[in-house]
Amino acid sequence: MLPEENHLSLNIPPSGKPRVIIIGGGFGGLYTIKKINRKYFQAVLFDKRNYHTFQPLLYQVATAGLQPDAIAGPLRKVFYGYKDFHFRMLKVLSVNPGANTVSTLAGDLEYDYLIIANGMKSNFFGNEKIARNSFPLKSITDALNLRSHLMQLFEWANLTADKTLREKIMTIILAGGGPTGVETAGALSELRKYVLPKDYPGIDFSEMKIYLIEGAGRLLPAMSLKAGSRSEKDLQKMGIILKMDTIVSDYDGETVTLKNGEKINSFTVIWSAGVAGDILPGLKTEWLEKGRLLTDENCRVKGTSNIFAVGDIALMKTKEYPKGHPGVAQPAIQMGKYVGKHLQDFHKNIAVKPFKYFDKGSLATIGRGKAVADLPPNLHFGGRPAWWIWLFIHITFLISFRNRLLVLINWIWNYFTYDKGNRLIIRPFIRNQKNTSGKIFGADE
């Protein structure tokens, strides 16, 4: 529990150097700080959590493949020994560009430069019922909530002889056919095939239905046609029910309504159908477009002189990327490095070459030995070679050696034993009143 508000203070010492405030400890914020020359700048990082999350593997935490500490690392450890760097675990409440300050529960802090790297949040397109009843997958908390929910459902299914109720319990719907939807669908299919029948021999898991709903005409719309087609075929072979060219238009916690009028009974909707920028109060509306901050080719927010945006929240329109860069880790990493490296040049009004994104390709895994890859300059392939590349890349970009070791050990164990050992219901969880599984197992809302 936090102390009373009037006893809090930010406790940031003056340094005589220009102060850079970074909001968000994701990939963008992380790599910005690593590149800032603290000989010339004081760096202050604000994040509402004290750890960095490797978001591409959240779905494995949610499906019992990994424990959360395998994909997260303490921010203080990352920046141990950094001089004139200060981390404060606080949520930034608002920004005042006129006064060059940010506001937190512990008080306000002035900045000379502000770097916004707080990423995206789930976009429910204004549908409060879907937001209230479905499961987003943007944080470790989200992943743990979903994992508890899924494990409770299987326990609940094991308790009931009502076939209609059991069918509803064992129907899982994923909204959104991007990488998160595809990878989660594949992980659930393998859980259904290899793990759950051993845990619950009294349940026929051939009756478990997994739907993947995508509004576009194909899966992985941000990747190549070949990748989308390959993932579609692989998922269908794995027993995933695909619904294309339609979207989830309503969900009351018990029944999904699709835009085409079809209804599906289910207690579980996993939402990855859209994202929106986590826009802070105080940022001007003219700086925004489609929920993201418009920037020039130096990552500077248009209309400002000392505010930068990096990563998913930045919308930099270029000839190669007229709709902005893809919302994946690499643009955030490269933007962060660019701004951190050139901040001293910006401070001295020295001309800097525009940011140039180097596309290292796109990957998505579908299951054991199944993945798709789009690699430069024009390589598109799938299967086991793509899967090995996916494994290597994801191990490489984890935050620490400990994380890499934990993930590698878990993956090796899962590969040879067909067993995901993280199926503990540590804290029962309930998302909505109509799903009584949480109440049965002692969950609080």
mmCIF file of N, CA and C in Angstrom, residues 51-155:
data_model
loop_
_atom_site.group_PDB
_atom_site.id
_atom_site.type_symbol
_atom_site.label_atom_id
_atom_site.label_comp_id
_atom_site.label_asym_id
_atom_site.label_seq_id
_atom_site.Cartn_x
_atom_site.Cartn_y
_atom_site.Cartn_z
ATOM 1 N N TYR A 51 9.295 -3.729 -14.009
ATOM 2 C CA TYR A 51 9.926 -4.739 -14.850
ATOM 3 C C TYR A 51 9.608 -4.501 -16.321
ATOM 4 N N HIS A 52 10.490 -5.022 -17.143
ATOM 5 C CA HIS A 52 10.287 -5.023 -18.592
ATOM 6 C C HIS A 52 9.651 -6.346 -18.986
ATOM 7 N N THR A 53 8.656 -6.304 -19.868
ATOM 8 C CA THR A 53 7.955 -7.509 -20.318
ATOM 9 C C THR A 53 8.282 -7.793 -21.774
ATOM 10 N N PHE A 54 8.636 -9.030 -22.059
ATOM 11 C CA PHE A 54 8.843 -9.458 -23.440
ATOM 12 C C PHE A 54 7.483 -9.891 -23.989
ATOM 13 N N GLN A 55 6.762 -8.934 -24.544
ATOM 14 C CA GLN A 55 5.363 -9.155 -24.920
ATOM 15 C C GLN A 55 5.137 -10.258 -25.955
ATOM 16 N N PRO A 56 6.052 -10.500 -26.897
ATOM 17 C CA PRO A 56 5.779 -11.556 -27.878
ATOM 18 C C PRO A 56 5.539 -12.938 -27.279
ATOM 19 N N LEU A 57 5.946 -13.168 -26.030
ATOM 20 C CA LEU A 57 5.754 -14.491 -25.421
ATOM 21 C C LEU A 57 4.676 -14.491 -24.334
ATOM 22 N N LEU A 58 3.868 -13.448 -24.263
ATOM 23 C CA LEU A 58 2.791 -13.417 -23.280
ATOM 24 C C LEU A 58 1.820 -14.570 -23.473
ATOM 25 N N TYR A 59 1.574 -14.931 -24.729
ATOM 26 C CA TYR A 59 0.616 -16.000 -24.988
ATOM 27 C C TYR A 59 1.092 -17.328 -24.391
ATOM 28 N N GLN A 60 2.415 -17.520 -24.259
ATOM 29 C CA GLN A 60 2.916 -18.761 -23.665
ATOM 30 C C GLN A 60 2.721 -18.785 -22.152
ATOM 31 N N VAL A 61 2.740 -17.618 -21.521
ATOM 32 C CA VAL A 61 2.389 -17.552 -20.103
ATOM 33 C C VAL A 61 0.902 -17.875 -19.939
ATOM 34 N N ALA A 62 0.076 -17.322 -20.821
ATOM 35 C CA ALA A 62 -1.369 -17.529 -20.735
ATOM 36 C C ALA A 62 -1.765 -18.981 -20.968
ATOM 37 N N THR A 63 -0.984 -19.708 -21.767
ATOM 38 C CA THR A 63 -1.330 -21.101 -22.096
ATOM 39 C C THR A 63 -0.459 -22.103 -21.346
ATOM 40 N N ALA A 64 0.144 -21.658 -20.250
ATOM 41 C CA ALA A 64 0.864 -22.525 -19.308
ATOM 42 C C ALA A 64 2.199 -23.037 -19.825
ATOM 43 N N GLY A 65 2.740 -22.421 -20.863
ATOM 44 C CA GLY A 65 4.032 -22.843 -21.381
ATOM 45 C C GLY A 65 5.205 -22.265 -20.625
ATOM 46 N N LEU A 66 5.033 -21.052 -20.071
ATOM 47 C CA LEU A 66 6.108 -20.371 -19.364
ATOM 48 C C LEU A 66 5.576 -19.719 -18.103
ATOM 49 N N GLN A 67 6.462 -19.542 -17.117
ATOM 50 C CA GLN A 67 6.136 -18.745 -15.951
ATOM 51 C C GLN A 67 6.441 -17.275 -16.266
ATOM 52 N N PRO A 68 5.760 -16.337 -15.611
ATOM 53 C CA PRO A 68 5.944 -14.927 -15.950
ATOM 54 C C PRO A 68 7.361 -14.405 -15.771
ATOM 55 N N ASP A 69 8.106 -14.939 -14.767
ATOM 56 C CA ASP A 69 9.452 -14.421 -14.549
ATOM 57 C C ASP A 69 10.417 -14.822 -15.661
ATOM 58 N N ALA A 70 9.989 -15.742 -16.538
ATOM 59 C CA ALA A 70 10.839 -16.128 -17.663
ATOM 60 C C ALA A 70 10.850 -15.056 -18.756
ATOM 61 N N ILE A 71 9.813 -14.239 -18.815
ATOM 62 C CA ILE A 71 9.733 -13.233 -19.890
ATOM 63 C C ILE A 71 9.761 -11.804 -19.349
ATOM 64 N N ALA A 72 10.079 -11.651 -18.081
ATOM 65 C CA ALA A 72 10.149 -10.320 -17.477
ATOM 66 C C ALA A 72 11.442 -10.180 -16.699
ATOM 67 N N GLY A 73 11.930 -8.940 -16.630
ATOM 68 C CA GLY A 73 13.159 -8.685 -15.881
ATOM 69 C C GLY A 73 13.089 -7.341 -15.188
ATOM 70 N N PRO A 74 13.654 -7.213 -13.970
ATOM 71 C CA PRO A 74 13.598 -5.952 -13.224
ATOM 72 C C PRO A 74 14.311 -4.830 -13.969
ATOM 73 N N LEU A 75 13.642 -3.702 -14.089
ATOM 74 C CA LEU A 75 14.245 -2.561 -14.778
ATOM 75 C C LEU A 75 15.462 -2.046 -14.015
ATOM 76 N N ARG A 76 15.416 -2.097 -12.710
ATOM 77 C CA ARG A 76 16.560 -1.600 -11.935
ATOM 78 C C ARG A 76 17.813 -2.435 -12.192
ATOM 79 N N LYS A 77 17.632 -3.719 -12.433
ATOM 80 C CA LYS A 77 18.780 -4.571 -12.720
ATOM 81 C C LYS A 77 19.361 -4.253 -14.093
ATOM 82 N N VAL A 78 18.481 -3.969 -15.048
ATOM 83 C CA VAL A 78 18.931 -3.640 -16.406
ATOM 84 C C VAL A 78 19.845 -2.422 -16.377
ATOM 85 N N PHE A 79 19.488 -1.445 -15.543
ATOM 86 C CA PHE A 79 20.232 -0.174 -15.543
ATOM 87 C C PHE A 79 21.125 -0.015 -14.310
ATOM 88 N N TYR A 80 21.480 -1.134 -13.719
ATOM 89 C CA TYR A 80 22.353 -1.088 -12.543
ATOM 90 C C TYR A 80 23.695 -0.442 -12.905
ATOM 91 N N GLY A 81 24.107 0.530 -12.113
ATOM 92 C CA GLY A 81 25.383 1.197 -12.336
ATOM 93 C C GLY A 81 25.328 2.373 -13.281
ATOM 94 N N TYR A 82 24.166 2.649 -13.869
ATOM 95 C CA TYR A 82 24.041 3.805 -14.773
ATOM 96 C C TYR A 82 24.103 5.087 -13.950
ATOM 97 N N LYS A 83 25.019 5.966 -14.299
ATOM 98 C CA LYS A 83 25.153 7.228 -13.584
ATOM 99 C C LYS A 83 24.097 8.221 -14.065
ATOM 100 N N ASP A 84 23.624 9.016 -13.128
ATOM 101 C CA ASP A 84 22.609 10.050 -13.375
ATOM 102 C C ASP A 84 21.404 9.481 -14.120
ATOM 103 N N PHE A 85 21.039 8.266 -13.745
ATOM 104 C CA PHE A 85 19.805 7.655 -14.224
ATOM 105 C C PHE A 85 18.926 7.357 -13.017
ATOM 106 N N HIS A 86 17.631 7.657 -13.142
ATOM 107 C CA HIS A 86 16.710 7.476 -12.026
ATOM 108 C C HIS A 86 15.427 6.827 -12.530
ATOM 109 N N PHE A 87 15.066 5.717 -11.887
ATOM 110 C CA PHE A 87 13.812 5.039 -12.220
ATOM 111 C C PHE A 87 12.807 5.257 -11.102
ATOM 112 N N ARG A 88 11.576 5.602 -11.478
ATOM 113 C CA ARG A 88 10.493 5.738 -10.511
ATOM 114 C C ARG A 88 9.310 4.909 -10.978
ATOM 115 N N MET A 89 8.874 3.994 -10.112
ATOM 116 C CA MET A 89 7.725 3.159 -10.442
ATOM 117 C C MET A 89 6.454 3.956 -10.171
ATOM 118 N N LEU A 90 6.066 4.711 -11.169
ATOM 119 C CA LEU A 90 4.893 5.579 -11.072
ATOM 120 C C LEU A 90 4.196 5.648 -12.421
ATOM 121 N N LYS A 91 2.909 5.737 -12.375
ATOM 122 C CA LYS A 91 2.138 5.978 -13.597
ATOM 123 C C LYS A 91 2.110 7.478 -13.865
ATOM 124 N N VAL A 92 2.451 7.866 -15.078
ATOM 125 C CA VAL A 92 2.341 9.274 -15.457
ATOM 126 C C VAL A 92 0.872 9.574 -15.714
ATOM 127 N N LEU A 93 0.348 10.580 -15.016
ATOM 128 C CA LEU A 93 -1.069 10.904 -15.105
ATOM 129 C C LEU A 93 -1.372 11.840 -16.256
ATOM 130 N N SER A 94 -0.464 12.764 -16.527
ATOM 131 C CA SER A 94 -0.691 13.731 -17.600
ATOM 132 C C SER A 94 0.610 14.421 -17.965
ATOM 133 N N VAL A 95 0.564 15.107 -19.089
ATOM 134 C CA VAL A 95 1.713 15.881 -19.577
ATOM 135 C C VAL A 95 1.261 17.319 -19.769
ATOM 136 N N ASN A 96 2.098 18.266 -19.369
ATOM 137 C CA ASN A 96 1.824 19.683 -19.605
ATOM 138 C C ASN A 96 2.919 20.239 -20.506
ATOM 139 N N PRO A 97 2.723 20.191 -21.838
ATOM 140 C CA PRO A 97 3.778 20.640 -22.763
ATOM 141 C C PRO A 97 4.118 22.118 -22.600
ATOM 142 N N GLY A 98 3.139 22.951 -22.193
ATOM 143 C CA GLY A 98 3.410 24.376 -22.023
ATOM 144 C C GLY A 98 4.391 24.642 -20.903
ATOM 145 N N ALA A 99 4.256 23.878 -19.823
ATOM 146 C CA ALA A 99 5.149 24.049 -18.662
ATOM 147 C C ALA A 99 6.321 23.078 -18.693
ATOM 148 N N ASN A 100 6.364 22.182 -19.678
ATOM 149 C CA ASN A 100 7.410 21.144 -19.765
ATOM 150 C C ASN A 100 7.464 20.304 -18.490
ATOM 151 N N THR A 101 6.297 19.788 -18.082
ATOM 152 C CA THR A 101 6.243 18.952 -16.896
ATOM 153 C C THR A 101 5.395 17.711 -17.158
ATOM 154 N N VAL A 102 5.676 16.679 -16.389
ATOM 155 C CA VAL A 102 4.785 15.524 -16.335
ATOM 156 C C VAL A 102 4.272 15.418 -14.897
ATOM 157 N N SER A 103 3.027 14.900 -14.771
ATOM 158 C CA SER A 103 2.397 14.802 -13.461
ATOM 159 C C SER A 103 2.249 13.343 -13.058
ATOM 160 N N THR A 104 2.561 13.046 -11.805
ATOM 161 C CA THR A 104 2.384 11.712 -11.233
ATOM 162 C C THR A 104 1.712 11.861 -9.867
ATOM 163 N N LEU A 105 1.355 10.743 -9.250
ATOM 164 C CA LEU A 105 0.775 10.789 -7.908
ATOM 165 C C LEU A 105 1.746 11.360 -6.885
ATOM 166 N N ALA A 106 3.039 11.256 -7.168
ATOM 167 C CA ALA A 106 4.043 11.747 -6.234
ATOM 168 C C ALA A 106 4.461 13.182 -6.514
ATOM 169 N N GLY A 107 3.866 13.796 -7.519
ATOM 170 C CA GLY A 107 4.200 15.172 -7.832
ATOM 171 C C GLY A 107 4.558 15.374 -9.292
ATOM 172 N N ASP A 108 4.937 16.609 -9.626
ATOM 173 C CA ASP A 108 5.296 16.979 -10.997
ATOM 174 C C ASP A 108 6.814 17.018 -11.145
ATOM 175 N N LEU A 109 7.259 16.828 -12.391
ATOM 176 C CA LEU A 109 8.688 16.899 -12.672
ATOM 177 C C LEU A 109 8.897 17.606 -14.000
ATOM 178 N N GLU A 110 9.804 18.565 -14.004
ATOM 179 C CA GLU A 110 10.119 19.297 -15.233
ATOM 180 C C GLU A 110 11.060 18.482 -16.110
ATOM 181 N N TYR A 111 10.929 18.695 -17.410
ATOM 182 C CA TYR A 111 11.826 18.041 -18.363
ATOM 183 C C TYR A 111 12.351 19.058 -19.366
ATOM 184 N N ASP A 112 13.512 18.767 -19.905
ATOM 185 C CA ASP A 112 14.008 19.494 -21.072
ATOM 186 C C ASP A 112 13.615 18.750 -22.340
ATOM 187 N N TYR A 113 13.633 17.406 -22.241
ATOM 188 C CA TYR A 113 13.195 16.565 -23.354
ATOM 189 C C TYR A 113 12.301 15.463 -22.808
ATOM 190 N N LEU A 114 11.248 15.184 -23.554
ATOM 191 C CA LEU A 114 10.315 14.126 -23.171
ATOM 192 C C LEU A 114 10.269 13.084 -24.282
ATOM 193 N N ILE A 115 10.449 11.830 -23.898
ATOM 194 C CA ILE A 115 10.386 10.726 -24.862
ATOM 195 C C ILE A 115 9.240 9.807 -24.446
ATOM 196 N N ILE A 116 8.227 9.733 -25.285
ATOM 197 C CA ILE A 116 7.032 8.945 -24.974
ATOM 198 C C ILE A 116 7.172 7.579 -25.628
ATOM 199 N N ALA A 117 7.179 6.545 -24.808
ATOM 200 C CA ALA A 117 7.378 5.178 -25.304
ATOM 201 C C ALA A 117 6.478 4.214 -24.538
ATOM 202 N N ASN A 118 5.255 4.678 -24.242
ATOM 203 C CA ASN A 118 4.370 3.873 -23.394
ATOM 204 C C ASN A 118 3.489 2.903 -24.168
ATOM 205 N N GLY A 119 3.720 2.791 -25.481
ATOM 206 C CA GLY A 119 3.123 1.708 -26.249
ATOM 207 C C GLY A 119 1.622 1.821 -26.461
ATOM 208 N N MET A 120 1.027 0.647 -26.669
ATOM 209 C CA MET A 120 -0.376 0.560 -27.055
ATOM 210 C C MET A 120 -1.184 -0.179 -25.991
ATOM 211 N N LYS A 121 -2.477 -0.021 -26.070
ATOM 212 C CA LYS A 121 -3.399 -0.777 -25.232
ATOM 213 C C LYS A 121 -4.438 -1.430 -26.139
ATOM 214 N N SER A 122 -5.173 -2.386 -25.604
ATOM 215 C CA SER A 122 -6.191 -3.066 -26.404
ATOM 216 C C SER A 122 -7.275 -2.082 -26.814
ATOM 217 N N ASN A 123 -7.727 -2.214 -28.044
ATOM 218 C CA ASN A 123 -8.774 -1.352 -28.586
ATOM 219 C C ASN A 123 -10.045 -2.174 -28.743
ATOM 220 N N PHE A 124 -11.064 -1.832 -27.969
ATOM 221 C CA PHE A 124 -12.344 -2.540 -28.034
ATOM 222 C C PHE A 124 -13.361 -1.774 -28.878
ATOM 223 N N PHE A 125 -12.895 -0.720 -29.542
ATOM 224 C CA PHE A 125 -13.708 0.059 -30.473
ATOM 225 C C PHE A 125 -14.998 0.564 -29.818
ATOM 226 N N GLY A 126 -14.870 0.957 -28.557
ATOM 227 C CA GLY A 126 -15.988 1.562 -27.852
ATOM 228 C C GLY A 126 -17.027 0.592 -27.325
ATOM 229 N N ASN A 127 -16.821 -0.709 -27.505
ATOM 230 C CA ASN A 127 -17.801 -1.693 -27.039
ATOM 231 C C ASN A 127 -17.479 -2.082 -25.591
ATOM 232 N N GLU A 128 -18.208 -1.508 -24.658
ATOM 233 C CA GLU A 128 -17.923 -1.711 -23.240
ATOM 234 C C GLU A 128 -18.208 -3.138 -22.796
ATOM 235 N N LYS A 129 -19.183 -3.794 -23.414
ATOM 236 C CA LYS A 129 -19.499 -5.173 -23.032
ATOM 237 C C LYS A 129 -18.355 -6.112 -23.391
ATOM 238 N N ILE A 130 -17.780 -5.923 -24.572
ATOM 239 C CA ILE A 130 -16.630 -6.750 -24.953
ATOM 240 C C ILE A 130 -15.444 -6.453 -24.046
ATOM 241 N N ALA A 131 -15.219 -5.177 -23.762
ATOM 242 C CA ALA A 131 -14.099 -4.802 -22.882
ATOM 243 C C ALA A 131 -14.263 -5.402 -21.492
ATOM 244 N N ARG A 132 -15.476 -5.463 -21.016
ATOM 245 C CA ARG A 132 -15.732 -5.957 -19.663
ATOM 246 C C ARG A 132 -15.621 -7.472 -19.570
ATOM 247 N N ASN A 133 -15.991 -8.181 -20.641
ATOM 248 C CA ASN A 133 -16.133 -9.628 -20.567
ATOM 249 C C ASN A 133 -15.033 -10.435 -21.249
ATOM 250 N N SER A 134 -14.241 -9.810 -22.110
ATOM 251 C CA SER A 134 -13.216 -10.563 -22.837
ATOM 252 C C SER A 134 -11.853 -10.423 -22.161
ATOM 253 N N PHE A 135 -10.892 -11.160 -22.696
ATOM 254 C CA PHE A 135 -9.538 -11.187 -22.122
ATOM 255 C C PHE A 135 -8.550 -10.547 -23.094
ATOM 256 N N PRO A 136 -8.015 -9.373 -22.757
ATOM 257 C CA PRO A 136 -6.913 -8.825 -23.556
ATOM 258 C C PRO A 136 -5.626 -9.578 -23.227
ATOM 259 N N LEU A 137 -4.590 -9.339 -24.007
ATOM 260 C CA LEU A 137 -3.314 -10.021 -23.765
ATOM 261 C C LEU A 137 -2.184 -9.038 -24.050
ATOM 262 N N LYS A 138 -2.099 -8.007 -23.183
ATOM 263 C CA LYS A 138 -1.101 -6.959 -23.369
ATOM 264 C C LYS A 138 -0.113 -6.860 -22.201
ATOM 265 N N SER A 139 -0.349 -7.611 -21.128
ATOM 266 C CA SER A 139 0.527 -7.515 -19.955
ATOM 267 C C SER A 139 0.601 -8.864 -19.263
ATOM 268 N N ILE A 140 1.535 -8.992 -18.331
ATOM 269 C CA ILE A 140 1.657 -10.228 -17.562
ATOM 270 C C ILE A 140 0.416 -10.467 -16.714
ATOM 271 N N THR A 141 -0.144 -9.395 -16.180
ATOM 272 C CA THR A 141 -1.389 -9.534 -15.419
ATOM 273 C C THR A 141 -2.482 -10.133 -16.296
ATOM 274 N N ASP A 142 -2.605 -9.629 -17.532
ATOM 275 C CA ASP A 142 -3.586 -10.183 -18.476
ATOM 276 C C ASP A 142 -3.336 -11.676 -18.697
ATOM 277 N N ALA A 143 -2.074 -12.035 -18.911
ATOM 278 C CA ALA A 143 -1.728 -13.426 -19.209
ATOM 279 C C ALA A 143 -2.051 -14.339 -18.021
ATOM 280 N N LEU A 144 -1.752 -13.882 -16.803
ATOM 281 C CA LEU A 144 -2.027 -14.694 -15.612
ATOM 282 C C LEU A 144 -3.526 -14.823 -15.360
ATOM 283 N N ASN A 145 -4.262 -13.730 -15.610
ATOM 284 C CA ASN A 145 -5.721 -13.800 -15.481
ATOM 285 C C ASN A 145 -6.298 -14.829 -16.448
ATOM 286 N N LEU A 146 -5.829 -14.800 -17.679
ATOM 287 C CA LEU A 146 -6.324 -15.742 -18.680
ATOM 288 C C LEU A 146 -5.934 -17.167 -18.325
ATOM 289 N N ARG A 147 -4.704 -17.371 -17.862
ATOM 290 C CA ARG A 147 -4.268 -18.719 -17.488
ATOM 291 C C ARG A 147 -5.135 -19.277 -16.359
ATOM 292 N N SER A 148 -5.367 -18.474 -15.334
ATOM 293 C CA SER A 148 -6.215 -18.928 -14.233
ATOM 294 C C SER A 148 -7.617 -19.251 -14.730
ATOM 295 N N HIS A 149 -8.137 -18.375 -15.561
ATOM 296 C CA HIS A 149 -9.477 -18.585 -16.113
ATOM 297 C C HIS A 149 -9.562 -19.898 -16.883
ATOM 298 N N LEU A 150 -8.594 -20.165 -17.749
ATOM 299 C CA LEU A 150 -8.617 -21.390 -18.547
ATOM 300 C C LEU A 150 -8.514 -22.631 -17.667
ATOM 301 N N MET A 151 -7.603 -22.610 -16.707
ATOM 302 C CA MET A 151 -7.445 -23.775 -15.838
ATOM 303 C C MET A 151 -8.701 -24.011 -14.986
ATOM 304 N N GLN A 152 -9.331 -22.923 -14.540
ATOM 305 C CA GLN A 152 -10.587 -23.054 -13.798
ATOM 306 C C GLN A 152 -11.683 -23.660 -14.675
ATOM 307 N N LEU A 153 -11.714 -23.253 -15.938
ATOM 308 C CA LEU A 153 -12.732 -23.795 -16.842
ATOM 309 C C LEU A 153 -12.618 -25.308 -16.964
ATOM 310 N N PHE A 154 -11.388 -25.800 -17.094
ATOM 311 C CA PHE A 154 -11.210 -27.241 -17.264
ATOM 312 C C PHE A 154 -11.598 -27.979 -15.979
ATOM 313 N N GLU A 155 -11.315 -27.380 -14.828
ATOM 314 C CA GLU A 155 -11.750 -27.973 -13.569
ATOM 315 C C GLU A 155 -13.283 -27.992 -13.491
#
